[in-house]
Coordinates of C-alpha atoms and ligand atoms in Angstrom, one line a residue:
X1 CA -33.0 15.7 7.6
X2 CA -34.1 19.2 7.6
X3 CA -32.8 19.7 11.2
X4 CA -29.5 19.4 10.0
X5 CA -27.1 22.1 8.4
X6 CA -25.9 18.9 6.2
X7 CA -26.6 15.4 5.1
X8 CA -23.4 14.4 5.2
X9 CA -20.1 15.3 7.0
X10 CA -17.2 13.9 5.8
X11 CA -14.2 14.2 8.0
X12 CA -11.1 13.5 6.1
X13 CA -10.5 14.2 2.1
X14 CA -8.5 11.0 0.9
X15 CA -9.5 8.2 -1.0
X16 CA -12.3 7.2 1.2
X17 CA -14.3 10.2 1.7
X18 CA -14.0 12.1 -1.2
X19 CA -15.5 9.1 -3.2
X20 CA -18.0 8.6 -0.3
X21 CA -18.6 12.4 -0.6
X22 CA -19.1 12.7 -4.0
X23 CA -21.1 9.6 -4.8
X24 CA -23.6 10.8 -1.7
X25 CA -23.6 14.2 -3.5
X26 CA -24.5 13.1 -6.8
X27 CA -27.0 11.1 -5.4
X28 CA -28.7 15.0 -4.0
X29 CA -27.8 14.6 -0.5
X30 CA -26.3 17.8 0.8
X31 CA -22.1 16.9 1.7
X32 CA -19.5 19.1 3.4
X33 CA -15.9 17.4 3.7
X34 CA -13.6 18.6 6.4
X35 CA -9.7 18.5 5.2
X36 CA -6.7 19.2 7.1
X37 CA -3.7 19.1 4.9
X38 CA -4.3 18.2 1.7
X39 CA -7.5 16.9 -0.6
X40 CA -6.5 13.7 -2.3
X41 CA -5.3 11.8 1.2
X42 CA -2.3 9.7 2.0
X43 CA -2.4 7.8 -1.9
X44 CA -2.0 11.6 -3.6
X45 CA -0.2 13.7 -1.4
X46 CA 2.6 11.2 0.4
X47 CA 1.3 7.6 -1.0
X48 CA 0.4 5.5 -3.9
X49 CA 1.0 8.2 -6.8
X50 CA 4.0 10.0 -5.4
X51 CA 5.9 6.9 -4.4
X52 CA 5.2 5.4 -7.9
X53 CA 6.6 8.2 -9.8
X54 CA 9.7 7.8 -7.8
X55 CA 9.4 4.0 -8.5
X56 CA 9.8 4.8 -11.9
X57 CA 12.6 7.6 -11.7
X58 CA 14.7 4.5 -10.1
X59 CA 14.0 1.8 -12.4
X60 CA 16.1 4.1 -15.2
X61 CA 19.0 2.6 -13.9
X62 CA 18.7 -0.9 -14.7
X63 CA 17.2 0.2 -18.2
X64 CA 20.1 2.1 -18.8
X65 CA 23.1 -0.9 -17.8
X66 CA 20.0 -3.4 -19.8
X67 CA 20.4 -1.0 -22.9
X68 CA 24.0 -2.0 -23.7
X69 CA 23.2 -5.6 -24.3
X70 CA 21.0 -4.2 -26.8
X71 CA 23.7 -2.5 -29.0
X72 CA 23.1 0.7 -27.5
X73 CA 25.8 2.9 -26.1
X74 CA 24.0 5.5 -22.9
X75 CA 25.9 8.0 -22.6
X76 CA 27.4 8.6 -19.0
X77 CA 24.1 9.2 -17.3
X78 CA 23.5 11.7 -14.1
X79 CA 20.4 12.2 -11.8
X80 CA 18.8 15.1 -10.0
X81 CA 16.7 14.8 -7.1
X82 CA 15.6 18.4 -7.0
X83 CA 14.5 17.7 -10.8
X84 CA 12.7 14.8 -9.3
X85 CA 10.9 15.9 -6.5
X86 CA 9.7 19.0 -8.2
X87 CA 8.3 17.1 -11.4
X88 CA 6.8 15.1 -8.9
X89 CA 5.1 17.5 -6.5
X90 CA 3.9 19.4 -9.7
X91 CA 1.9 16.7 -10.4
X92 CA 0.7 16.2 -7.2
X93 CA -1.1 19.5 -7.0
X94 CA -2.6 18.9 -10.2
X95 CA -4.2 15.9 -8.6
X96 CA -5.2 17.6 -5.7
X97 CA -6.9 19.9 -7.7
X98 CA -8.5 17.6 -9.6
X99 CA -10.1 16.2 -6.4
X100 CA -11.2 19.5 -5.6
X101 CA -13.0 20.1 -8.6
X102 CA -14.5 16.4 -8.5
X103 CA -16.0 17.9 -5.5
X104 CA -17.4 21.2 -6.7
X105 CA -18.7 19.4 -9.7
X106 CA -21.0 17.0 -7.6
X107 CA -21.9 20.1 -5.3
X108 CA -20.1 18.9 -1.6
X109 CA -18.8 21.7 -0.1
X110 CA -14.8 21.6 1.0
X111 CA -14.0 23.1 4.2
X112 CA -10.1 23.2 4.4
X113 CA -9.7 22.2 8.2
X114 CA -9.2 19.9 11.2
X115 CA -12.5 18.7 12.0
X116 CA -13.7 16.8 15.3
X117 CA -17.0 15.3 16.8
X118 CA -18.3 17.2 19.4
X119 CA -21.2 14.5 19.7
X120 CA -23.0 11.9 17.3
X121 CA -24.5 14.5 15.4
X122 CA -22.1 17.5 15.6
X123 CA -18.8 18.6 14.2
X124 CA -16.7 21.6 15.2
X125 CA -13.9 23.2 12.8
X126 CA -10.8 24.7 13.9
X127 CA -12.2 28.1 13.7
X128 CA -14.8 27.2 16.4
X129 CA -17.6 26.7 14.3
X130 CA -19.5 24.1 14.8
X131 CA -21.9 21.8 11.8
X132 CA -25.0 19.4 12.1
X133 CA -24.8 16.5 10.2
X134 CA -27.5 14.0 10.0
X135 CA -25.2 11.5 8.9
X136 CA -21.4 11.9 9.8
X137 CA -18.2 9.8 7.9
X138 CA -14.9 9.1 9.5
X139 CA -12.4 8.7 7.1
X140 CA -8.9 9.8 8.9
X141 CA -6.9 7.8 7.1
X142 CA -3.8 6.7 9.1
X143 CA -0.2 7.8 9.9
X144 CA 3.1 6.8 10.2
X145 CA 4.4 4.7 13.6
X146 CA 7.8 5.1 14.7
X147 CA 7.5 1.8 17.3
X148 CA 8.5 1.8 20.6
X149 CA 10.1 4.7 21.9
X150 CA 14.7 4.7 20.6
X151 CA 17.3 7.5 22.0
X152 CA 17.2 9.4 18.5
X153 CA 14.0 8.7 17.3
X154 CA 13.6 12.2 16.7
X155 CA 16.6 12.0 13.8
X156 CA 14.4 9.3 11.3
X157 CA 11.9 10.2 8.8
X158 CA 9.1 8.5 7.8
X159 CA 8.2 8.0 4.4
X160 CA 5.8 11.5 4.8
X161 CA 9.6 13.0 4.7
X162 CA 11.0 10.7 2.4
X163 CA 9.0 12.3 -0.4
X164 CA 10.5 15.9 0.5
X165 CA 13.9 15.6 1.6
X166 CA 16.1 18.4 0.3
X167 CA 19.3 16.4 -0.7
X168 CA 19.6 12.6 -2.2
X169 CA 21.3 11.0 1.0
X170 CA 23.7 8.3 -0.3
X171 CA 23.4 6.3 3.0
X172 CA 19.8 5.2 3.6
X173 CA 19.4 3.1 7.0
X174 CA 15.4 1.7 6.4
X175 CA 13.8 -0.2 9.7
X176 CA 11.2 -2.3 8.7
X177 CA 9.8 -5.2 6.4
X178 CA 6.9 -4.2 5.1
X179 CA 5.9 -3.1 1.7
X180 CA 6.6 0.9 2.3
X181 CA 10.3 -0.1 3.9
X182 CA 10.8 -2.4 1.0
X183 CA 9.8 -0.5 -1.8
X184 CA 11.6 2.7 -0.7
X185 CA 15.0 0.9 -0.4
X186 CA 14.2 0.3 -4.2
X187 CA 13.8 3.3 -4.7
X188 CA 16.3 4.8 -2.7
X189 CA 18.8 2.0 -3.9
X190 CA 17.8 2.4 -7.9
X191 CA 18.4 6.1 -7.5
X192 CA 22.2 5.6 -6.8
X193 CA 22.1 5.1 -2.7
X194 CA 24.0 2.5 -0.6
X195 CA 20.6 1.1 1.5
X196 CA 20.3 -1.7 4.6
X197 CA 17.1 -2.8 5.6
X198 CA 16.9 -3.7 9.2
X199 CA 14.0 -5.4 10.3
X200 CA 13.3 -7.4 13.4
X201 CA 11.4 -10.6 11.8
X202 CA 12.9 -13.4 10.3
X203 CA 12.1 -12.3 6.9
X204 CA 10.9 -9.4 5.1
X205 CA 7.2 -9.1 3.8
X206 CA 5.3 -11.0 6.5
X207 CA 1.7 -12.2 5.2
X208 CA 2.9 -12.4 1.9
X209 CA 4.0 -16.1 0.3
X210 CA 7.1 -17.4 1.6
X211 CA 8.5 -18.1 -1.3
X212 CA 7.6 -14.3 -2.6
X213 CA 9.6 -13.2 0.1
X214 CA 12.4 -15.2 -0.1
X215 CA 12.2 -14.9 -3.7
X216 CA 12.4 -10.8 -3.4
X217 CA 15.1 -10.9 -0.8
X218 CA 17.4 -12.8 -2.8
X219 CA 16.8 -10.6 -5.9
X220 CA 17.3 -7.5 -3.4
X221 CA 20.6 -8.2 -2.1
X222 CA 21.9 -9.1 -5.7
X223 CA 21.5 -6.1 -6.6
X224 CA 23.4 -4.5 -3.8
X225 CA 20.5 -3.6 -1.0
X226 CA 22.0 -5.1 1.8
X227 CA 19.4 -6.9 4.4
X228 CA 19.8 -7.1 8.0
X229 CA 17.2 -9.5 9.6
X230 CA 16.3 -10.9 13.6
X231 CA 17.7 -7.3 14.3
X232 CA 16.6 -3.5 15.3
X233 CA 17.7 -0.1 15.2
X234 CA 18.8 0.5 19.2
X235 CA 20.0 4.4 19.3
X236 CA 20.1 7.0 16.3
X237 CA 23.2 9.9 16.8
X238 CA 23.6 12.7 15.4
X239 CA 27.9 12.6 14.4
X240 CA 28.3 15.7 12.2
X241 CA 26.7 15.4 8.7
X242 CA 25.3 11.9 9.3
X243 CA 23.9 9.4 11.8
X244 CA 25.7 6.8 13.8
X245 CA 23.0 3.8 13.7
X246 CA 23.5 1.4 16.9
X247 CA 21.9 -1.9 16.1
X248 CA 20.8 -4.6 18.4
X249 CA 23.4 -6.9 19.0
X250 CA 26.2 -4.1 18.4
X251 CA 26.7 -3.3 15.1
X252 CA 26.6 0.0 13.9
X253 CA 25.8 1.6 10.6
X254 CA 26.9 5.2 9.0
X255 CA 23.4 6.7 7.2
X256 CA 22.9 10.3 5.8
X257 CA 19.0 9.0 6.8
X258 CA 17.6 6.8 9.0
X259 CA 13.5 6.2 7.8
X260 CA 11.2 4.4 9.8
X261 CA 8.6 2.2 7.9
X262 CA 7.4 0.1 10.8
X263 CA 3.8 0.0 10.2
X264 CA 0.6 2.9 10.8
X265 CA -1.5 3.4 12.9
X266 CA -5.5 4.6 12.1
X267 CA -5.9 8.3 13.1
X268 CA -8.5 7.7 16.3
X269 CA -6.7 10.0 18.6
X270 CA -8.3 13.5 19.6
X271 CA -11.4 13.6 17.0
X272 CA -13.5 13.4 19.4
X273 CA -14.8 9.4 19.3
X274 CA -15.2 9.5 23.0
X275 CA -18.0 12.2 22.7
X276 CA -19.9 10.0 20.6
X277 CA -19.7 6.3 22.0
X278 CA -18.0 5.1 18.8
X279 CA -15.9 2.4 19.8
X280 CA -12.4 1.4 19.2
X281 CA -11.9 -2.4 17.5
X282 CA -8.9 -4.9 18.0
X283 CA -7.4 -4.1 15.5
X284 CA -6.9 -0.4 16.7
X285 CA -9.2 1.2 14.0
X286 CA -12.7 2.2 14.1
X287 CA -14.8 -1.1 14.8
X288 CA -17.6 -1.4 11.8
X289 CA -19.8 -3.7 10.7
X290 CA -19.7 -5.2 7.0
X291 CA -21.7 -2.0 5.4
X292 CA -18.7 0.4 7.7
X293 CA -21.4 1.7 10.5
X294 CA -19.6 2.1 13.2
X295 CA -21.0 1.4 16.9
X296 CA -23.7 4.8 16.5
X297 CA -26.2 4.2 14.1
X298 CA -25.7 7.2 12.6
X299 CA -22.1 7.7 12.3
X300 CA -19.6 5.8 9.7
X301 CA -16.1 4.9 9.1
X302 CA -14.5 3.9 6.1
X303 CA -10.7 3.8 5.0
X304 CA -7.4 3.3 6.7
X305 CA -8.7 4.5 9.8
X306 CA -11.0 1.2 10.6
X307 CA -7.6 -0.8 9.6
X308 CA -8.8 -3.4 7.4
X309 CA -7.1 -3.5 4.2
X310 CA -5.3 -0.5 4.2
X311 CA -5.5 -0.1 0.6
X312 CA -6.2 2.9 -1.6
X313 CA -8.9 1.0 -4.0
X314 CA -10.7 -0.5 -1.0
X315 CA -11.1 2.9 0.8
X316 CA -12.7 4.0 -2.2
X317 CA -15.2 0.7 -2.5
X318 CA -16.2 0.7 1.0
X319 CA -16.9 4.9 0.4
X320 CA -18.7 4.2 -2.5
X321 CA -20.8 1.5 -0.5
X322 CA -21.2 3.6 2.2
X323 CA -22.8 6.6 0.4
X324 CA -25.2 3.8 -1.4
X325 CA -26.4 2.5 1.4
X326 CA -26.8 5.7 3.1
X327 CA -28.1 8.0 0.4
X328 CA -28.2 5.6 -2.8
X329 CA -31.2 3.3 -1.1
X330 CA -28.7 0.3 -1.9
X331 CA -27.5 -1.4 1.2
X332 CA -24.2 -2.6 0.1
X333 CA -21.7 -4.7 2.1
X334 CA -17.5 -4.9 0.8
X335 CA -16.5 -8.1 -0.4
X336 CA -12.8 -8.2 1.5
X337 CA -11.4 -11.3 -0.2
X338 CA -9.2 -12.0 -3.2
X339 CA -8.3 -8.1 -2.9
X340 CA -5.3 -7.9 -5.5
X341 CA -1.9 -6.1 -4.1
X342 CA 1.4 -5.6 -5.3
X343 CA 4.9 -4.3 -4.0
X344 CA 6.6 -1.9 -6.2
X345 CA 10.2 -3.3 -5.2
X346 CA 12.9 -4.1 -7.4
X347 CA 11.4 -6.6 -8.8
X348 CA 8.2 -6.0 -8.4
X349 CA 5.3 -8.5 -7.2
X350 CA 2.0 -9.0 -8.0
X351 CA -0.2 -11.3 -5.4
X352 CA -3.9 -12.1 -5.2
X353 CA -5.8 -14.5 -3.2
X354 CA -4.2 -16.9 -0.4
X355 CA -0.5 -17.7 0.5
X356 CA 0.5 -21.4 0.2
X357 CA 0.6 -21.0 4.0
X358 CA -2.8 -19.9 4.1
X359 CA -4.5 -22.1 2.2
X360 CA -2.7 -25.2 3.5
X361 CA -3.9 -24.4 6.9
X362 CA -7.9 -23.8 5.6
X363 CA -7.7 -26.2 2.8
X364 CA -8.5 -30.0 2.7
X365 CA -5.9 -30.4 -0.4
X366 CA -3.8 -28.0 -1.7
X367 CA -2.0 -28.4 -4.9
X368 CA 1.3 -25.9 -5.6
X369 CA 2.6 -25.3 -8.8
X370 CA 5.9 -23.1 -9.0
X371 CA 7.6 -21.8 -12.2
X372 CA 11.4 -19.8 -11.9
X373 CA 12.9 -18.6 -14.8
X374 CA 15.5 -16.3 -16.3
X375 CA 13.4 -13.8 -18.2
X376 CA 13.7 -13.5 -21.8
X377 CA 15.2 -9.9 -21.7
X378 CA 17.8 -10.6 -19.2
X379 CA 19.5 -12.9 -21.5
X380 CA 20.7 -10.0 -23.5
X381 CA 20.6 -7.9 -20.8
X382 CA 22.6 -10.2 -18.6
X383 CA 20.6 -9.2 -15.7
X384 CA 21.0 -11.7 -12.9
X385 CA 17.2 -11.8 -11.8
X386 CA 14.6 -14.4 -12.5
X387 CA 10.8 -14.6 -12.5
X388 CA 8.7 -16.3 -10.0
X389 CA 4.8 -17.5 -10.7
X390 CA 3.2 -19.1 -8.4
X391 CA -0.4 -20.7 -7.9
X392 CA -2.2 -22.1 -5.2
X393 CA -4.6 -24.7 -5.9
X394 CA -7.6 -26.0 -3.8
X395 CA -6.7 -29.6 -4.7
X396 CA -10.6 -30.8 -4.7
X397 CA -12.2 -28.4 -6.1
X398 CA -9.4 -27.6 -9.1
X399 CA -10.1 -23.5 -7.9
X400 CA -6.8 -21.6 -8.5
X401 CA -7.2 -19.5 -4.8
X402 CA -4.0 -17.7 -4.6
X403 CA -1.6 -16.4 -7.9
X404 CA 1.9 -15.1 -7.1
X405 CA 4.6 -13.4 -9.2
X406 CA 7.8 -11.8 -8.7
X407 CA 9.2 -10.0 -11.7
X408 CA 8.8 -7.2 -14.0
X409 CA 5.0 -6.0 -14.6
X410 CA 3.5 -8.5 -12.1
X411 CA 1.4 -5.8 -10.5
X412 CA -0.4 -5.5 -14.2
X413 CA 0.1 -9.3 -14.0
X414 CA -1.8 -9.7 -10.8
X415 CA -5.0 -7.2 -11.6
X416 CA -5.9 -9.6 -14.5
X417 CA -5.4 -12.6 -12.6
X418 CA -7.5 -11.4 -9.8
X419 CA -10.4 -11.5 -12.0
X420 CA -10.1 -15.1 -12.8
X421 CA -9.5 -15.9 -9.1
X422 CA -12.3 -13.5 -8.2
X423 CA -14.7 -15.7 -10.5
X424 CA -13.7 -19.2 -8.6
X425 CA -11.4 -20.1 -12.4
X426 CA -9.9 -23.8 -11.9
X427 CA -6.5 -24.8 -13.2
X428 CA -7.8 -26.2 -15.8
X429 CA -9.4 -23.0 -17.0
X430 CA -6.1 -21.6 -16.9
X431 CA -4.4 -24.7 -18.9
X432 CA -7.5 -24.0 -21.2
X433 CA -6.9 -20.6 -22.0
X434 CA -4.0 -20.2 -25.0
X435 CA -0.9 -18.8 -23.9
X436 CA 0.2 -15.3 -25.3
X437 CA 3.8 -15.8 -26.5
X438 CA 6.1 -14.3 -26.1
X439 CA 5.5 -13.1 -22.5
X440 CA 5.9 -13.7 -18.9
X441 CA 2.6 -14.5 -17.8
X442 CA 2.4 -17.2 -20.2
X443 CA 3.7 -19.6 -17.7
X444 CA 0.8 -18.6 -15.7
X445 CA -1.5 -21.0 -18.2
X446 CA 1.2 -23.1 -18.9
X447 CA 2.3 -24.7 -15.7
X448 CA 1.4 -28.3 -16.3
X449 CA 3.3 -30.2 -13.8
X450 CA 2.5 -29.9 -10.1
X451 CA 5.3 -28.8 -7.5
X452 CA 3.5 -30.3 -4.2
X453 CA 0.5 -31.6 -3.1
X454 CA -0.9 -30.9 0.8
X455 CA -3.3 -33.0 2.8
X456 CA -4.3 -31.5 5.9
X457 CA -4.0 -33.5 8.6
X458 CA -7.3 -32.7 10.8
X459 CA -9.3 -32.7 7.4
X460 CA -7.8 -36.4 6.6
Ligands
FAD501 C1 4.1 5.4 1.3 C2 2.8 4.8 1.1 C3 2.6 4.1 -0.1 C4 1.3 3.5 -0.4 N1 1.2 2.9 -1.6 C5 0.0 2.3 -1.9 C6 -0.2 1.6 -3.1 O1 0.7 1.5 -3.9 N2 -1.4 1.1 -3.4 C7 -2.5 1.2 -2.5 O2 -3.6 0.8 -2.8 N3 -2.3 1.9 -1.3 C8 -1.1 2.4 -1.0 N4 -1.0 3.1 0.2 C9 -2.1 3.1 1.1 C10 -3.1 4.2 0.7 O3 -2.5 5.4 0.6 C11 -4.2 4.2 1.8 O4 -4.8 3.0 2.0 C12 -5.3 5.2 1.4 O5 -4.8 6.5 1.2 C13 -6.4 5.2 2.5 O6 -7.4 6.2 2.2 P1 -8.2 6.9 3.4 O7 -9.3 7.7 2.7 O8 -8.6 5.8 4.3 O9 -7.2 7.8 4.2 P2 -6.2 8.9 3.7 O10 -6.0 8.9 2.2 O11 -5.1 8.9 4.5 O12 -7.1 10.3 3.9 C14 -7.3 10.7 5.2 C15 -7.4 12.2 5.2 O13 -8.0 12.7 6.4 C16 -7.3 13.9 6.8 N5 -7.6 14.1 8.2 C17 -7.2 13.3 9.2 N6 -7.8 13.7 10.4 C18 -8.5 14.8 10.1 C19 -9.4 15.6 10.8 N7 -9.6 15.4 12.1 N8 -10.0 16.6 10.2 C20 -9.9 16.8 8.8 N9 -9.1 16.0 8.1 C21 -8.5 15.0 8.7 C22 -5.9 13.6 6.4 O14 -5.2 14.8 6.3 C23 -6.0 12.9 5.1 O15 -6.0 13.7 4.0 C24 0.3 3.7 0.5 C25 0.4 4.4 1.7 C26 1.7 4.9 2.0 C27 1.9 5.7 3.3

């Protein structure tokens, strides 16, 4: 590799390539990273940690109204965004520090600009200057799509603004169904704002279990986030202070904001891929094969921007297996399935492994077994919400393939269930493990009696 300036070039500094960076580093290969904004990525900067905190910040509500049922008198309670947003961003560049000094630590060099490929083995700054790189890593992470083209569009925010926006607005219009759409009307909701979630599909949440979805929806509008389905946002106008929303079908809707969360789309524009011969997949993201080379031997991809499981802890596995394969002489491939996922709505869910939908269509037999119940702190509480578990059997074999819960903590729920899907657990492992009393998750091991049974048909 003496040719080269460096080892390793690492175009992007979020989740993917600064572990891909720093593992390759460690492991005495020489690393520079290229970021444009900020080191950390999309989970730090305008992701996973910032939303979180902001989960949090709107979940005081319900604790507060919950408290009274526990003798306690709150005292008239008040909240401030600005308070918020700059807790929030403070810890945000502590993070982004942290990364940095990850970095330094493991020797990669940090080059704080826009970086593209001039050709497979080349890769030019912003200041002109240009690097060789034996090896090169895409990691571009992805952005925010706004859909096709609206008269207005220009008035929305994506959730990249939603983290920044200078007042509370008390009228939130969200389009969209997936996770980001539904967990900001949480937030936005729990924080004190009238919200409506319009989204085109029949339901919100597609991919996930039908009755997760229905389940959350129900819980959603209880508790006053109104949501508008089969139906789009037409026209966005500007009408003094706030935004006139014109639906499909004619309605129209009064928002301080209107935010966008209809789905991202990998960063593969203008860095250069066309130089190289590294080719575009299906799916819109950088095609790869299972150990993330792309379609030039020499060049890699890992992250958001191949669009496979846009998540943060699976960018980080597949950069982890990239730089030991590449520098750590340890070929290793990404195991993609039973990858654990939650939604941080109000409630929350927790999911791992296959939808009953999913495994009915791939499965011989499959066995359902459903538990809903009112959770032990909402009877003093008098919350109206209830709890949903959920597990998907392969009816032959007796392996638990999917796990499903809708309620408070089922993200924590769901990690520790994915390691007993993960290692192929049966039902019966689960009845045979004890239950831990009193929780939630008990019912998880305690589910005895089975909702449903599936044959399928061609497998008959
Ligand atoms: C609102 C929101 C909430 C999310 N919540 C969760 C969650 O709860 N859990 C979860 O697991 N995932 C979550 N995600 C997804 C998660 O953030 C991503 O899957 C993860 O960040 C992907 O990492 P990456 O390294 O592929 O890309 P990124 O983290 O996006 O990093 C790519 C980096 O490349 C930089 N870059 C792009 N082009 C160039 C260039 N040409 N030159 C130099 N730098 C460049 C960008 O500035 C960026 O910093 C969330 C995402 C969003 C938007």
């Amino acid at each position: 590799m003496a040719d080269y300036e460096v080892d390793l070039f690492v175009i992007g500094g979020g989740s993917g390539g600064v572990r891909a960076a720093r593992i390759a580093a460690e492991q005495g290969a020489r690393v520079m990273v290229a970021e444009e904004y900020r080191l950390g990525g999309t989970c730090v900067i305008r992701g996973c940690v910032p939303k979180k905190l902001l989960v949090y910040a709107s979940r005081f509500r319900g604790d507060f109204e919950d408290a009274a049922g526990f003798g306690w008198t709150v005292p008239q309670s008040s909240f401030d965004w600005a308070t918020l947003i700059a807790n929030k961003d403070r810890e945000i560049t502590r993070l982004e520090a942290a990364y940095g000094a990850t970095l330094d630590e493991a020797g990669a060099k940090i080059v704080k600009s826009r970086a593209v490929l001039v050709d497979s083995h080349t890769v030019q700054l912003a200041n002109g200057d240009r690097v060789r790189a034996a090896y090169i890593l895409i990691s571009t992470g992805a952005a925010p799509s706004y859909g096709d083209p609206i008269p207005g569009i220009e008035h929305a925010i994506s959730s990249n603004e939603a983290f920044h926006l200078p007042e509370f607005p008390r009228r939130v219009v969200i389009q969209g169904g997936g996770y980001i759409a539904v967990e900001f009307a949480g937030i936005f909701a729990g924080l004190g704002a009238h919200v409506t979630l319009v989204y085109r599909g029949e339901n919100i949440l597609r991919g996930f279990d039908d009755d997760v979805r229905q389940h959350l929806r129900v819980e959603m509008e209880a508790h006053g986030i109104r949501v508008i389905t089969g139906c789009r946002v037409a026209a966005i106008e500007r009408a003094g202070a706030h935004f006139s929303v014109h639906l499909t079908g004619g309605n129209q809707l009064t928002a301080d904001r209107v935010m966008f969360a209809v789905g991202r789309r990998p960063n593969v524009a203008k860095i250069g891929l066309e130089q190289t011969g590294v080719e575009i997949a299906k799916n819109g993201g950088v095609a790869v094969d299972e150990y993330s080379r792309t379609t030039v031997q020499n060049i890699y991809a890992v992250g958001d921007v191949t669009n496979r499981i846009n998540l943060t802890p699976v960018a980080i596995r597949e950069g982890h297996a990239f730089a030991d394969t590449v520098f750590g002489g340890k070929p290793t491939a990404v195991d993609h399935t039973n990858v654990p996922t939650a939604v941080f709505s109000d409630p929350e869910i927790g999911t791992v492994g296959l939808t009953e939908t999913q495994a009915r269509a791939r499965l011989a037999r499959t066995d359902v077994y459903k538990a809903m119940f009112k959770p032990l702190k909402a009877t003093l509480s008098g919350r109206d919400t209830t709890v949903l578990m959920k597990l998907v059997v392969e009816g032959r074999s007796d392996r638990v393939v999917g796990c499903h819960v809708v309620g408070e903590g089922a993200a924590e729920i769901a990690q520790v269930a994915a390691i007993a899907v993960k290692m192929g657990a049966t039902k019966a492992d689960f009845d045979a493990t004890m239950a831990l009393h009193p929780t939630a998750a008990e019912e998880l091991v305690t589910m005895r009696k089975r909702t449903a049974s599936y044959a399928r048909e061609a497998a008959e």
